[in-house]
Amino acid sequence: MHQAALLGGMIQDATHYGWAIQPVLHDWGTMAEAVQNHVKSLNWGHRVQLQDRKVKYFNVKASFVNEHTVCSVAKDGKETLLSAEHIVIATGGRPRYPTHIEGALEYGITSDDIFWLKESPGKTLVVGASYVALECAGFLTGLGLDTTVMIRSIPLRGFDQQMSSLVTEYMASQGTRFLRGCTPSRVRRLPDGQLQVTWEDLTSGKEDVGTFNTVLWATGRIPETRSLNLEKAGVNINPNSQKILVDAQETTSVPHIYAIGDVAEGRPELTPTAVMAGKLLARRLCGQSSDVMDYDNVPTTVFTPLEYGCVGLSEEEAVARHGEEHVEVYHAYYKPLEFTVAQRDASQCYIKMVCLRKPPQLILGLHFLGPNAGEVTQGFALGIKCGASYVQLMQTVGIHPTCAEEVAKLRISKRSGLDPTVTGC
């Protein structure tokens, strides 16, 4: 759906490149059917692979009976006991409904639901400030829908906050509206079917009201642990987060029970991270390897209209860990080549590299805001994982004309405003 929104922007750009394109409208139903068929094909493909590898698959809900046994319940209510020497919990998480808000559960949807809607959600209010909230709001705006984001505090908590501000600035410039410092208190359905949302401005204390076709809750996720009866197996959880406590080997408080992915405490909530952790765990269980998952310098990308890719520490994290006097930040605004002919606004296209100040200036984090951020970040992630330094980066030849080459051209220090590579500076 992010790609669908990007294509809409490319269609607008196309006229600047000489393509005589008549006004076109987006059809939600066509896109939704294609996306849903793709997801179904992925699920079917996984089942076929399991069968080909002679792995027994049970499409059931399970809960622990004891530390070696789970009770599975099929759709028809039939119960089956399954026992194993080793058990891996990888149940992930689900979007959280703010049940304290009147009408939230009855009239709202979550990010899980938006991808299965057969008809356009229309005018949409997205409540939340996570990457899920901003990604959904971004592609809804890109598809031509009236979209508003309601943020209680700060966007993209846990990410570099300068980059987060640039992300929302760009989204606002593309038509997404933001209600900052606001929290909803009630949702009710009007006689005409629209949803009336009441919210409070936390700064002024005043109440306001708006009407929408859809309200999408993106206020966090909860791990799927409550129905597992973990206490019967002796598996410990964090009582606050409800996530399972694990060690570096992904082992829970029970030596032969493991937990990977979003359900485990202290792990990045990222699919590729869980996949790799699962592969390494499988190899250890089969005696093929003793390697454990390294959770440092895991790259990721937020697929907002202007994509934000990052790996390593944010500027705030680097300063907190090493002290401001030991951190050097190189940065630059840039203009992607594809923005020039189309005369797109590039004022939020920005790169920041966080380094240790002591030579050779080990790179602590890279933050990239611009087109194809995931592709750019993936390449540099390997170098940072291998302990690359700013000195080595300056010896790297950029591929012209790409956005990625702008990383290799970073020269300006954010702290001093000077180019430290110039003699006398």
Coordinates of C-alpha atoms in Angstrom, one line a residue:
M1 CA 0.0 0.0 0.0
H2 CA 3.0 2.2 0.6
Q3 CA 4.1 1.4 -3.0
A4 CA 0.6 2.2 -4.3
A5 CA 0.9 5.7 -2.7
L6 CA 4.4 6.2 -4.1
L7 CA 3.1 5.3 -7.6
G8 CA 0.5 8.0 -7.3
G9 CA 3.3 10.5 -6.7
M10 CA 5.2 9.2 -9.7
I11 CA 2.2 9.6 -11.9
Q12 CA 2.1 13.3 -10.9
D13 CA 5.8 13.6 -11.6
A14 CA 5.4 11.9 -15.0
T15 CA 3.9 14.9 -16.7
H16 CA 7.1 16.9 -16.0
Y17 CA 9.0 14.2 -17.9
G18 CA 6.9 14.5 -20.9
W19 CA 4.2 11.8 -20.3
A20 CA 0.8 13.0 -21.3
I21 CA -1.3 11.4 -18.6
Q22 CA -5.0 12.1 -18.2
P23 CA -6.3 12.6 -14.6
V24 CA -6.5 9.2 -12.9
L25 CA -8.4 8.0 -9.8
H26 CA -7.3 5.3 -7.4
D27 CA -9.5 2.3 -6.9
W28 CA -9.2 0.9 -3.4
G29 CA -11.0 -2.3 -4.2
T30 CA -8.6 -3.3 -6.9
M31 CA -5.5 -2.6 -4.7
A32 CA -7.0 -4.3 -1.7
E33 CA -7.8 -7.5 -3.6
A34 CA -4.3 -7.6 -5.0
V35 CA -2.7 -7.1 -1.6
Q36 CA -4.9 -9.6 0.1
N37 CA -4.3 -12.2 -2.6
H38 CA -0.6 -11.7 -2.1
V39 CA -0.8 -12.2 1.6
K40 CA -2.9 -15.3 1.1
S41 CA -0.4 -16.7 -1.3
L42 CA 2.4 -16.2 1.2
N43 CA 0.5 -18.0 3.9
W44 CA -0.3 -20.9 1.5
G45 CA 3.4 -21.0 0.4
H46 CA 4.5 -21.3 4.0
R47 CA 2.1 -24.3 4.6
V48 CA 3.4 -26.0 1.4
Q49 CA 7.0 -25.6 2.5
L50 CA 6.2 -27.1 5.9
Q51 CA 4.5 -30.0 4.2
D52 CA 7.4 -30.5 1.8
R53 CA 9.8 -30.6 4.8
K54 CA 7.6 -33.1 6.6
V55 CA 6.8 -30.6 9.4
K56 CA 3.5 -31.2 11.1
Y57 CA 1.3 -28.1 11.1
F58 CA -1.7 -27.6 13.4
N59 CA -4.0 -24.7 12.7
V60 CA -5.1 -24.5 16.3
K61 CA -5.0 -22.4 19.5
A62 CA -2.7 -23.7 22.1
S63 CA -2.0 -23.2 25.8
F64 CA 0.4 -24.9 28.3
V65 CA -0.7 -27.8 30.4
N66 CA 2.8 -28.3 31.9
E67 CA 6.4 -27.5 30.9
H68 CA 6.5 -30.2 28.1
T69 CA 2.8 -30.3 27.0
V70 CA 0.3 -27.9 25.3
C71 CA -3.4 -28.4 24.8
S72 CA -4.6 -27.4 21.3
V73 CA -8.1 -26.4 20.5
A74 CA -9.3 -26.6 16.9
K75 CA -12.1 -24.5 15.3
D76 CA -14.6 -27.3 16.0
G77 CA -13.6 -27.3 19.7
K78 CA -11.7 -30.6 19.5
E79 CA -8.8 -30.7 22.0
T80 CA -5.5 -32.4 21.4
L81 CA -2.5 -32.7 23.7
L82 CA 0.9 -32.2 22.1
S83 CA 4.2 -32.9 23.9
A84 CA 7.7 -32.0 22.9
E85 CA 11.3 -32.0 24.3
H86 CA 11.7 -28.4 23.2
I87 CA 9.0 -25.7 22.8
V88 CA 9.5 -22.3 21.0
I89 CA 7.0 -19.5 21.6
A90 CA 6.7 -17.1 18.7
T91 CA 3.2 -15.8 19.0
G92 CA 4.1 -12.2 18.3
G93 CA 1.8 -9.3 19.2
R94 CA -1.5 -7.7 18.3
P95 CA -2.5 -4.0 18.0
R96 CA -3.8 -2.6 21.3
Y97 CA -7.3 -1.2 21.6
P98 CA -7.6 1.7 24.0
T99 CA -10.6 0.2 25.8
H100 CA -10.7 3.0 28.3
I101 CA -12.0 5.3 25.5
E102 CA -15.8 5.1 25.1
G103 CA -16.7 3.5 21.7
A104 CA -13.1 2.6 20.8
L105 CA -13.7 -1.1 20.5
E106 CA -17.1 -0.8 18.9
Y107 CA -16.3 1.7 16.2
G108 CA -12.6 1.7 15.6
I109 CA -10.2 -0.5 13.6
T110 CA -6.5 -1.2 13.9
S111 CA -3.6 -1.5 11.5
D112 CA -4.4 -5.3 11.2
D113 CA -7.8 -4.3 9.8
I114 CA -6.9 -1.6 7.4
F115 CA -5.2 -4.1 5.1
W116 CA -8.3 -6.3 4.8
L117 CA -10.9 -3.5 4.1
K118 CA -12.6 -4.2 0.8
E119 CA -13.7 -0.6 0.5
S120 CA -11.9 2.7 1.0
P121 CA -11.8 3.9 4.6
G122 CA -12.6 7.4 3.4
K123 CA -11.9 10.3 5.7
T124 CA -9.7 8.7 8.4
L125 CA -8.4 9.7 11.9
V126 CA -5.3 7.8 12.8
V127 CA -4.7 7.9 16.6
G128 CA -1.1 7.3 17.6
A129 CA 2.5 8.4 16.9
S130 CA 4.3 5.1 16.2
Y131 CA 5.8 4.1 12.9
V132 CA 2.7 2.1 12.3
A133 CA 0.5 5.2 12.7
L134 CA 2.7 7.3 10.5
E135 CA 3.1 4.7 7.8
C136 CA -0.7 4.1 7.6
A137 CA -1.5 7.8 7.6
G138 CA 1.2 8.4 4.9
F139 CA -0.2 5.9 2.4
L140 CA -3.8 7.0 3.1
T141 CA -2.9 10.5 2.2
G142 CA -0.9 9.3 -0.8
L143 CA -4.0 7.5 -2.0
G144 CA -5.9 10.8 -2.0
L145 CA -7.8 10.3 1.3
D146 CA -8.4 13.0 3.9
T147 CA -6.2 11.9 6.7
T148 CA -5.6 13.3 10.2
V149 CA -3.1 12.0 12.8
M150 CA -3.7 12.6 16.5
I151 CA -0.5 12.6 18.6
R152 CA -0.6 12.7 22.4
S153 CA 3.1 13.5 23.0
I154 CA 6.0 12.9 20.4
P155 CA 6.1 11.1 17.1
L156 CA 8.3 8.0 16.6
R157 CA 9.4 7.6 20.2
G158 CA 12.6 5.7 20.4
F159 CA 13.9 7.0 17.1
D160 CA 16.1 10.1 16.5
Q161 CA 13.9 13.0 17.3
Q162 CA 15.4 15.4 14.8
M163 CA 14.6 12.9 12.0
S164 CA 11.2 12.3 13.5
S165 CA 10.4 16.0 13.2
L166 CA 11.5 16.0 9.6
V167 CA 9.3 13.0 8.8
T168 CA 6.2 14.7 10.1
E169 CA 7.1 18.0 8.5
Y170 CA 7.2 16.3 5.1
M171 CA 3.9 14.4 5.8
A172 CA 2.2 17.7 6.7
S173 CA 3.5 19.3 3.5
Q174 CA 1.9 16.5 1.5
G175 CA -1.5 17.0 3.1
T176 CA -1.6 14.9 6.3
R177 CA -3.1 16.9 9.1
F178 CA -1.7 16.6 12.7
L179 CA -3.5 17.2 15.9
R180 CA -0.6 17.5 18.5
G181 CA -1.0 17.2 22.2
C182 CA -4.5 15.8 21.9
T183 CA -6.1 12.6 23.3
P184 CA -9.5 11.2 22.3
S185 CA -12.1 10.6 24.9
R186 CA -15.2 9.3 23.0
V187 CA -16.3 7.8 19.7
R188 CA -19.9 7.5 18.7
R189 CA -21.7 6.7 15.5
L190 CA -24.0 9.4 14.0
P191 CA -27.3 8.6 12.3
D192 CA -25.7 9.0 8.9
G193 CA -23.1 6.4 9.7
Q194 CA -20.2 8.8 10.3
L195 CA -18.1 8.6 13.4
Q196 CA -18.0 11.6 15.8
V197 CA -14.8 11.8 17.8
T198 CA -14.4 13.9 20.9
W199 CA -10.9 14.8 22.1
E200 CA -9.1 17.0 24.6
D201 CA -6.3 19.5 23.8
L202 CA -3.9 18.7 26.7
T203 CA -2.4 22.1 26.5
S204 CA -5.5 24.2 26.7
G205 CA -7.7 21.7 28.4
K206 CA -10.4 22.4 25.8
E207 CA -12.6 19.8 24.2
D208 CA -13.1 19.5 20.4
V209 CA -15.1 17.4 18.1
G210 CA -14.7 16.1 14.5
T211 CA -16.4 13.6 12.2
F212 CA -14.7 10.8 10.2
N213 CA -15.5 7.7 8.2
T214 CA -12.9 5.6 9.9
V215 CA -11.0 5.8 13.2
L216 CA -7.7 3.7 13.2
W217 CA -6.1 3.0 16.5
A218 CA -2.3 2.7 16.3
T219 CA -1.5 3.2 20.0
G220 CA 0.9 0.3 20.5
R221 CA 0.9 -3.5 20.5
I222 CA 0.5 -6.2 23.2
P223 CA 2.2 -9.6 23.1
E224 CA 0.1 -12.7 22.6
T225 CA 0.8 -14.2 26.0
R226 CA -2.3 -13.8 28.1
S227 CA -4.0 -17.0 26.8
L228 CA -1.0 -19.3 26.8
N229 CA -1.2 -20.3 30.5
L230 CA 2.5 -19.7 30.9
E231 CA 2.3 -20.0 34.6
K232 CA 1.5 -23.7 34.2
A233 CA 4.9 -24.2 32.5
G234 CA 6.8 -21.9 34.9
V235 CA 7.6 -19.4 32.2
N236 CA 8.3 -15.9 33.7
I237 CA 7.0 -12.7 32.1
N238 CA 7.5 -9.0 32.8
P239 CA 4.2 -8.2 34.6
N240 CA 4.1 -4.7 33.1
S241 CA 4.7 -5.5 29.4
Q242 CA 3.4 -9.1 29.6
K243 CA 6.4 -10.1 27.5
I244 CA 8.4 -13.2 28.2
L245 CA 11.8 -12.8 29.9
V246 CA 14.6 -14.4 27.9
D247 CA 18.4 -14.6 28.0
A248 CA 21.0 -14.2 25.1
Q249 CA 20.1 -17.7 24.0
E250 CA 16.4 -16.8 23.7
T251 CA 15.8 -19.2 26.6
T252 CA 13.0 -18.5 29.1
S253 CA 13.0 -19.3 32.8
V254 CA 12.4 -22.9 31.7
P255 CA 15.6 -24.3 30.1
H256 CA 13.9 -26.1 27.2
I257 CA 11.3 -23.4 26.4
Y258 CA 12.3 -20.5 24.2
A259 CA 10.7 -17.3 23.0
I260 CA 11.6 -15.2 19.9
G261 CA 10.3 -12.1 18.2
D262 CA 7.9 -9.5 19.5
V263 CA 6.7 -11.8 22.4
A264 CA 10.2 -11.6 24.0
E265 CA 11.2 -8.9 26.4
G266 CA 13.9 -6.4 25.1
R267 CA 13.8 -7.5 21.5
P268 CA 13.3 -5.1 18.5
E269 CA 9.7 -5.5 17.2
L270 CA 10.9 -6.2 13.7
T271 CA 10.1 -9.2 11.5
P272 CA 13.6 -9.7 10.0
T273 CA 15.1 -9.7 13.5
A274 CA 12.7 -12.5 14.6
V275 CA 13.4 -14.5 11.5
M276 CA 17.1 -14.4 12.0
A277 CA 16.8 -15.2 15.8
G278 CA 14.6 -18.2 14.8
K279 CA 17.1 -19.5 12.3
L280 CA 20.0 -19.2 14.8
L281 CA 17.9 -20.9 17.5
A282 CA 17.0 -23.8 15.2
R283 CA 20.7 -24.3 14.3
R284 CA 21.6 -24.4 18.0
L285 CA 18.9 -26.9 18.8
C286 CA 20.1 -29.1 15.9
G287 CA 23.7 -28.9 17.1
Q288 CA 24.8 -27.1 13.9
S289 CA 26.0 -23.9 15.5
S290 CA 26.5 -22.1 18.8
D291 CA 26.0 -18.6 17.3
V292 CA 23.5 -16.3 19.1
M293 CA 21.6 -13.4 17.8
D294 CA 23.4 -10.0 17.9
Y295 CA 20.8 -7.3 18.5
D296 CA 23.3 -4.4 18.1
N297 CA 23.1 -2.2 15.0
V298 CA 19.9 -3.7 13.6
P299 CA 18.9 -1.6 10.6
T300 CA 15.3 -0.7 9.9
T301 CA 13.2 1.7 7.8
V302 CA 10.0 3.6 8.5
F303 CA 8.0 3.5 5.3
T304 CA 6.5 7.0 5.5
P305 CA 6.0 9.0 2.3
L306 CA 9.6 10.2 2.7
E307 CA 11.2 7.1 4.0
Y308 CA 13.4 7.1 7.1
G309 CA 16.1 4.5 7.4
C310 CA 18.4 4.1 10.4
V311 CA 21.0 1.8 11.9
G312 CA 22.8 2.1 15.2
L313 CA 22.3 4.9 17.8
S314 CA 20.2 8.0 17.6
E315 CA 21.9 11.3 18.5
E316 CA 20.1 11.3 21.8
E317 CA 21.3 7.7 22.6
A318 CA 24.9 8.5 21.6
V319 CA 25.1 11.5 23.8
A320 CA 23.5 9.7 26.8
R321 CA 25.9 6.8 26.4
H322 CA 29.2 8.6 25.6
G323 CA 28.6 12.2 26.7
E324 CA 28.1 15.2 24.3
E325 CA 31.8 16.1 24.4
H326 CA 32.7 12.7 22.9
V327 CA 30.2 12.7 20.1
E328 CA 30.6 14.2 16.6
V329 CA 27.6 14.5 14.2
Y330 CA 28.0 15.0 10.5
H331 CA 25.0 16.0 8.5
A332 CA 23.7 17.5 5.3
Y333 CA 20.5 18.4 3.5
Y334 CA 20.4 17.2 -0.1
K335 CA 18.2 17.1 -3.2
P336 CA 17.5 13.7 -4.9
L337 CA 18.0 13.8 -8.6
E338 CA 14.5 12.5 -9.2
F339 CA 13.1 15.6 -7.3
T340 CA 14.7 18.1 -9.7
V341 CA 12.8 17.8 -13.0
A342 CA 9.5 17.2 -11.1
Q343 CA 10.3 20.3 -8.9
R344 CA 9.5 18.4 -5.7
D345 CA 10.2 20.0 -2.4
A346 CA 13.4 18.4 -0.9
S347 CA 13.6 20.6 2.2
Q348 CA 13.3 17.5 4.5
C349 CA 15.7 15.2 2.6
Y350 CA 18.4 14.9 5.2
I351 CA 21.3 12.6 6.3
K352 CA 22.9 12.4 9.7
M353 CA 25.9 10.3 10.8
V354 CA 26.6 10.0 14.6
C355 CA 30.3 9.2 15.4
L356 CA 32.7 9.1 18.3
R357 CA 34.8 12.3 18.2
K358 CA 38.1 10.5 18.9
P359 CA 39.9 9.4 15.7
P360 CA 39.3 7.4 13.6
Q361 CA 35.7 8.4 14.6
L362 CA 33.8 5.1 14.9
I363 CA 30.4 5.4 13.3
L364 CA 27.7 4.9 16.0
G365 CA 24.6 5.5 13.9
L366 CA 23.4 6.5 10.5
H367 CA 20.1 8.2 9.8
F368 CA 18.8 8.7 6.2
L369 CA 15.6 10.5 5.2
G370 CA 14.8 10.2 1.5
P371 CA 13.7 8.0 -1.4
N372 CA 14.6 4.3 -1.1
A373 CA 15.9 4.7 2.4
G374 CA 15.7 1.0 3.1
E375 CA 18.0 0.2 0.2
V376 CA 20.5 2.8 1.2
T377 CA 20.5 1.9 4.9
Q378 CA 20.9 -1.9 4.2
G379 CA 24.2 -1.3 2.4
F380 CA 25.7 1.0 5.0
A381 CA 24.4 -1.3 7.8
L382 CA 27.0 -3.9 6.8
G383 CA 29.9 -1.4 7.2
I384 CA 28.6 -0.2 10.5
K385 CA 28.2 -3.8 11.7
C386 CA 31.8 -4.4 10.8
G387 CA 33.0 -1.4 12.8
A388 CA 33.3 1.2 10.0
S389 CA 34.8 4.6 10.9
Y390 CA 34.2 8.1 9.5
V391 CA 37.7 8.1 8.1
Q392 CA 36.9 5.0 6.1
L393 CA 33.6 6.5 4.9
M394 CA 35.5 9.5 3.5
Q395 CA 37.6 7.0 1.5
T396 CA 34.5 5.5 0.0
V397 CA 33.7 6.5 -3.6
G398 CA 30.0 7.5 -4.1
I399 CA 28.0 6.2 -7.0
H400 CA 26.8 9.2 -8.9
P401 CA 24.0 10.3 -9.3
T402 CA 22.4 8.5 -6.3
C403 CA 21.0 9.5 -3.0
A404 CA 23.3 7.0 -1.3
E405 CA 26.4 8.9 -2.5
E406 CA 25.3 11.8 -0.3
V407 CA 26.2 9.7 2.7
A408 CA 29.8 9.3 1.5
K409 CA 30.0 13.1 1.0
L410 CA 29.1 14.1 4.6
R411 CA 31.6 16.7 5.6
I412 CA 29.9 19.3 7.8
S413 CA 30.0 18.9 11.6
K414 CA 26.7 19.6 13.2
R415 CA 28.4 20.8 16.4
S416 CA 30.9 23.3 14.9
G417 CA 29.4 23.9 11.5
L418 CA 32.9 23.4 10.1
D419 CA 34.5 20.9 7.8
P420 CA 37.1 19.1 10.0
T421 CA 38.9 17.7 6.9
V422 CA 40.0 21.2 5.8
T423 CA 43.4 22.3 7.1
G424 CA 43.2 24.8 9.9
C425 CA 39.6 24.0 10.9

